[in-house]
Amino acid sequence: MALTRERILETARDLLRSYGLGDLSMRRLATELGVAPGALYYHVRSKQELLSLLATRLLADAARPEEIPQDPREIAEELTATALSVLAALNEVTDAPEVVSIALALHPESVPQRERIRRLLLAAGLTPRRAQWGAHLLLASVLGLAQQTQDRALMLDAGPGESSPATREDRAAEDFGVRTVVRGLLPHSPGGPALPST
């Protein structure tokens, strides 16, 4: 089978799902694919690029409609739905929160939900600067919640995505956390920012 970027990303995702980020090296990936490590670099320039591409792949199922609503209630619902869909995608794969966090630091554009959240916050009336900060805050909150859920599942010996009483409780806590952050970001909701615009 020919070596393609698609095949590399699928194998990287499988390794991440099975063994975690600590075991996802270019050498290990090459071994799994049955190629020399140098062959990978024809398709991806570095491990950092691999992680950015992998983050985009991991969040593909979290895609939302392109349209940005204008009604404040619909904006709040869409912000919440976007954040919760990112959480669901992160909770499916071991160490996905760490991969996406690295990708956000290196190549923010590899996480399209970041731009969507920023655009939703602009539509809600935030200044461009605050919309940028708000997108960062919401994604950082989502990443932290997902990491906490994965850590807890690991301690309870349940894998990501498995249903145990603890992980069901974590999902309820995640939902509460996301809704609280969204409410705090929106200027037209109780608890929304009352700070002067910057």
Short mmCIF file of C-alpha atoms in Angstrom, two decimals:
data_model
loop_
_atom_site.label_atom_id
_atom_site.label_comp_id
_atom_site.label_asym_id
_atom_site.label_seq_id
_atom_site.Cartn_x
_atom_site.Cartn_y
_atom_site.Cartn_z
CA MET A 1 0.00 0.00 0.00
CA ALA A 2 1.39 3.41 -0.99
CA LEU A 3 2.47 5.81 1.72
CA THR A 4 0.20 8.85 1.75
CA ARG A 5 -0.44 11.68 4.17
CA GLU A 6 -3.90 10.19 4.77
CA ARG A 7 -2.43 6.81 5.71
CA ILE A 8 0.14 8.47 7.98
CA LEU A 9 -2.58 10.43 9.81
CA GLU A 10 -4.83 7.37 10.18
CA THR A 11 -1.97 5.35 11.63
CA ALA A 12 -0.93 8.22 13.91
CA ARG A 13 -4.50 8.49 15.20
CA ASP A 14 -4.62 4.73 15.80
CA LEU A 15 -1.32 4.87 17.72
CA LEU A 16 -2.55 7.82 19.76
CA ARG A 17 -5.82 6.04 20.54
CA SER A 18 -4.06 2.82 21.56
CA TYR A 19 -0.91 4.04 23.29
CA GLY A 20 -1.11 7.79 23.89
CA LEU A 21 1.09 10.70 22.90
CA GLY A 22 4.14 9.38 24.74
CA ASP A 23 4.40 6.50 22.25
CA LEU A 24 3.69 8.55 19.14
CA SER A 25 7.16 9.12 17.72
CA MET A 26 8.13 9.43 14.08
CA ARG A 27 10.21 6.26 14.46
CA ARG A 28 7.29 4.31 15.95
CA LEU A 29 4.96 5.64 13.28
CA ALA A 30 7.39 4.59 10.53
CA THR A 31 7.68 1.12 12.06
CA GLU A 32 3.88 0.75 12.14
CA LEU A 33 3.73 1.80 8.50
CA GLY A 34 6.62 -0.48 7.49
CA VAL A 35 8.75 2.36 6.09
CA ALA A 36 11.99 4.10 6.99
CA PRO A 37 11.50 7.18 9.21
CA GLY A 38 12.82 9.44 6.45
CA ALA A 39 9.92 8.43 4.19
CA LEU A 40 7.49 10.21 6.52
CA TYR A 41 9.18 13.56 5.99
CA TYR A 42 8.14 13.60 2.33
CA HIS A 43 4.53 13.92 3.57
CA VAL A 44 4.97 15.82 6.86
CA ARG A 45 7.87 18.17 7.61
CA SER A 46 8.13 17.49 11.34
CA LYS A 47 6.43 15.95 14.33
CA GLN A 48 4.98 19.39 15.08
CA GLU A 49 3.33 19.48 11.66
CA LEU A 50 2.11 15.91 12.19
CA LEU A 51 0.49 16.94 15.49
CA SER A 52 -1.17 19.98 13.88
CA LEU A 53 -2.57 17.84 11.06
CA LEU A 54 -3.62 15.22 13.59
CA ALA A 55 -5.44 17.87 15.65
CA THR A 56 -7.41 18.92 12.58
CA ARG A 57 -8.25 15.26 11.94
CA LEU A 58 -9.28 14.62 15.56
CA LEU A 59 -11.65 17.59 15.49
CA ALA A 60 -13.15 16.88 12.06
CA ASP A 61 -16.26 15.35 13.66
CA ALA A 62 -16.70 18.51 15.73
CA ALA A 63 -17.37 20.63 12.63
CA ARG A 64 -20.40 22.92 12.83
CA PRO A 65 -22.35 24.81 10.13
CA GLU A 66 -20.50 27.74 8.57
CA GLU A 67 -23.37 30.18 9.09
CA ILE A 68 -23.02 32.57 12.04
CA PRO A 69 -26.36 33.38 13.69
CA GLN A 70 -27.14 36.96 14.74
CA ASP A 71 -29.73 36.34 17.44
CA PRO A 72 -28.08 36.45 20.92
CA ARG A 73 -29.85 33.27 22.07
CA GLU A 74 -28.81 31.39 18.92
CA ILE A 75 -25.24 32.64 19.31
CA ALA A 76 -25.14 31.31 22.88
CA GLU A 77 -26.56 27.97 21.74
CA GLU A 78 -24.06 27.72 18.88
CA LEU A 79 -21.09 28.61 21.11
CA THR A 80 -22.20 25.92 23.55
CA ALA A 81 -22.77 23.35 20.79
CA THR A 82 -19.38 24.10 19.23
CA ALA A 83 -17.55 23.75 22.54
CA LEU A 84 -19.42 20.56 23.48
CA SER A 85 -18.72 19.00 20.07
CA VAL A 86 -15.01 19.73 20.54
CA LEU A 87 -15.20 18.14 23.99
CA ALA A 88 -16.89 15.03 22.61
CA ALA A 89 -14.19 14.65 19.94
CA LEU A 90 -11.40 15.15 22.49
CA ASN A 91 -12.88 12.59 24.86
CA GLU A 92 -12.77 9.87 22.19
CA VAL A 93 -8.99 9.64 21.84
CA THR A 94 -6.29 9.26 24.47
CA ASP A 95 -4.22 12.44 24.86
CA ALA A 96 -6.25 14.33 22.22
CA PRO A 97 -6.45 17.39 24.53
CA GLU A 98 -2.67 17.56 24.65
CA VAL A 99 -2.34 17.15 20.87
CA VAL A 100 -4.86 19.94 20.22
CA SER A 101 -3.21 22.17 22.83
CA ILE A 102 0.16 21.75 21.10
CA ALA A 103 -1.44 22.42 17.72
CA LEU A 104 -3.10 25.60 19.02
CA ALA A 105 0.25 26.86 20.27
CA LEU A 106 2.11 26.03 17.04
CA HIS A 107 -0.51 26.47 14.32
CA PRO A 108 -3.76 27.99 15.66
CA GLU A 109 -5.35 27.70 12.21
CA SER A 110 -5.18 23.90 12.53
CA VAL A 111 -8.13 24.17 14.95
CA PRO A 112 -10.93 25.65 12.81
CA GLN A 113 -13.29 25.79 15.80
CA ARG A 114 -11.12 28.59 17.22
CA GLU A 115 -12.01 30.88 14.32
CA ARG A 116 -15.67 29.88 14.49
CA ILE A 117 -15.83 30.75 18.20
CA ARG A 118 -14.12 34.10 17.51
CA ARG A 119 -16.65 34.90 14.77
CA LEU A 120 -19.56 33.95 17.04
CA LEU A 121 -18.22 36.24 19.77
CA LEU A 122 -17.88 39.08 17.26
CA ALA A 123 -21.51 38.53 16.25
CA ALA A 124 -22.43 38.70 19.94
CA GLY A 125 -20.98 42.21 20.10
CA LEU A 126 -17.50 41.67 21.53
CA THR A 127 -14.66 43.77 20.18
CA PRO A 128 -12.17 41.95 17.94
CA ARG A 129 -9.64 41.87 20.75
CA ARG A 130 -12.12 40.46 23.27
CA ALA A 131 -13.46 37.96 20.74
CA GLN A 132 -9.89 36.68 20.29
CA TRP A 133 -9.41 36.44 24.06
CA GLY A 134 -12.81 34.81 24.47
CA ALA A 135 -12.08 32.17 21.83
CA HIS A 136 -8.81 31.40 23.61
CA LEU A 137 -10.56 31.21 26.99
CA LEU A 138 -13.35 28.92 25.80
CA LEU A 139 -10.96 26.54 24.03
CA ALA A 140 -8.57 26.51 27.00
CA SER A 141 -11.52 25.66 29.24
CA VAL A 142 -12.62 22.87 26.91
CA LEU A 143 -9.10 21.45 26.73
CA GLY A 144 -8.76 21.55 30.51
CA LEU A 145 -12.13 19.86 31.04
CA ALA A 146 -11.29 17.13 28.52
CA GLN A 147 -7.86 16.55 30.07
CA GLN A 148 -9.39 16.33 33.54
CA THR A 149 -11.96 13.80 32.31
CA GLN A 150 -9.24 11.69 30.69
CA ASP A 151 -7.07 11.85 33.81
CA ARG A 152 -10.00 10.78 35.95
CA ALA A 153 -10.87 7.91 33.58
CA LEU A 154 -7.25 6.78 33.71
CA MET A 155 -7.28 6.77 37.50
CA LEU A 156 -10.51 4.77 37.47
CA ASP A 157 -9.12 2.44 34.77
CA ALA A 158 -11.74 3.38 32.19
CA GLY A 159 -10.58 4.40 28.74
CA PRO A 160 -11.63 7.57 26.92
CA GLY A 161 -15.19 7.32 25.68
CA GLU A 162 -16.08 4.45 28.04
CA SER A 163 -19.22 4.88 30.10
CA SER A 164 -18.75 4.55 33.83
CA PRO A 165 -20.56 6.40 36.62
CA ALA A 166 -17.55 8.67 37.01
CA THR A 167 -17.36 9.60 33.33
CA ARG A 168 -21.12 10.27 33.16
CA GLU A 169 -20.64 12.65 36.10
CA ASP A 170 -17.70 14.22 34.27
CA ARG A 171 -19.88 14.82 31.19
CA ALA A 172 -22.43 16.65 33.35
CA ALA A 173 -19.61 18.73 34.87
CA GLU A 174 -18.25 19.49 31.39
CA ASP A 175 -21.66 20.66 30.20
CA PHE A 176 -22.03 22.88 33.26
CA GLY A 177 -18.52 24.29 32.80
CA VAL A 178 -19.00 25.09 29.12
CA ARG A 179 -22.36 26.75 29.68
CA THR A 180 -20.93 28.82 32.55
CA VAL A 181 -17.97 30.05 30.46
CA VAL A 182 -20.23 30.85 27.48
CA ARG A 183 -22.64 32.78 29.71
CA GLY A 184 -19.72 34.72 31.17
CA LEU A 185 -18.39 35.65 27.73
CA LEU A 186 -21.61 37.01 26.27
CA PRO A 187 -22.41 40.67 26.91
CA HIS A 188 -26.19 40.12 26.66
CA SER A 189 -26.49 37.34 29.22
CA PRO A 190 -26.69 37.40 33.01
CA GLY A 191 -23.11 37.17 34.24
CA GLY A 192 -21.74 38.46 30.92
CA PRO A 193 -18.84 40.92 30.83
CA ALA A 194 -19.64 44.40 32.09
CA LEU A 195 -16.14 45.74 31.47
CA PRO A 196 -15.41 48.77 29.31
CA SER A 197 -14.57 47.80 25.73
CA THR A 198 -10.90 47.44 24.80
#
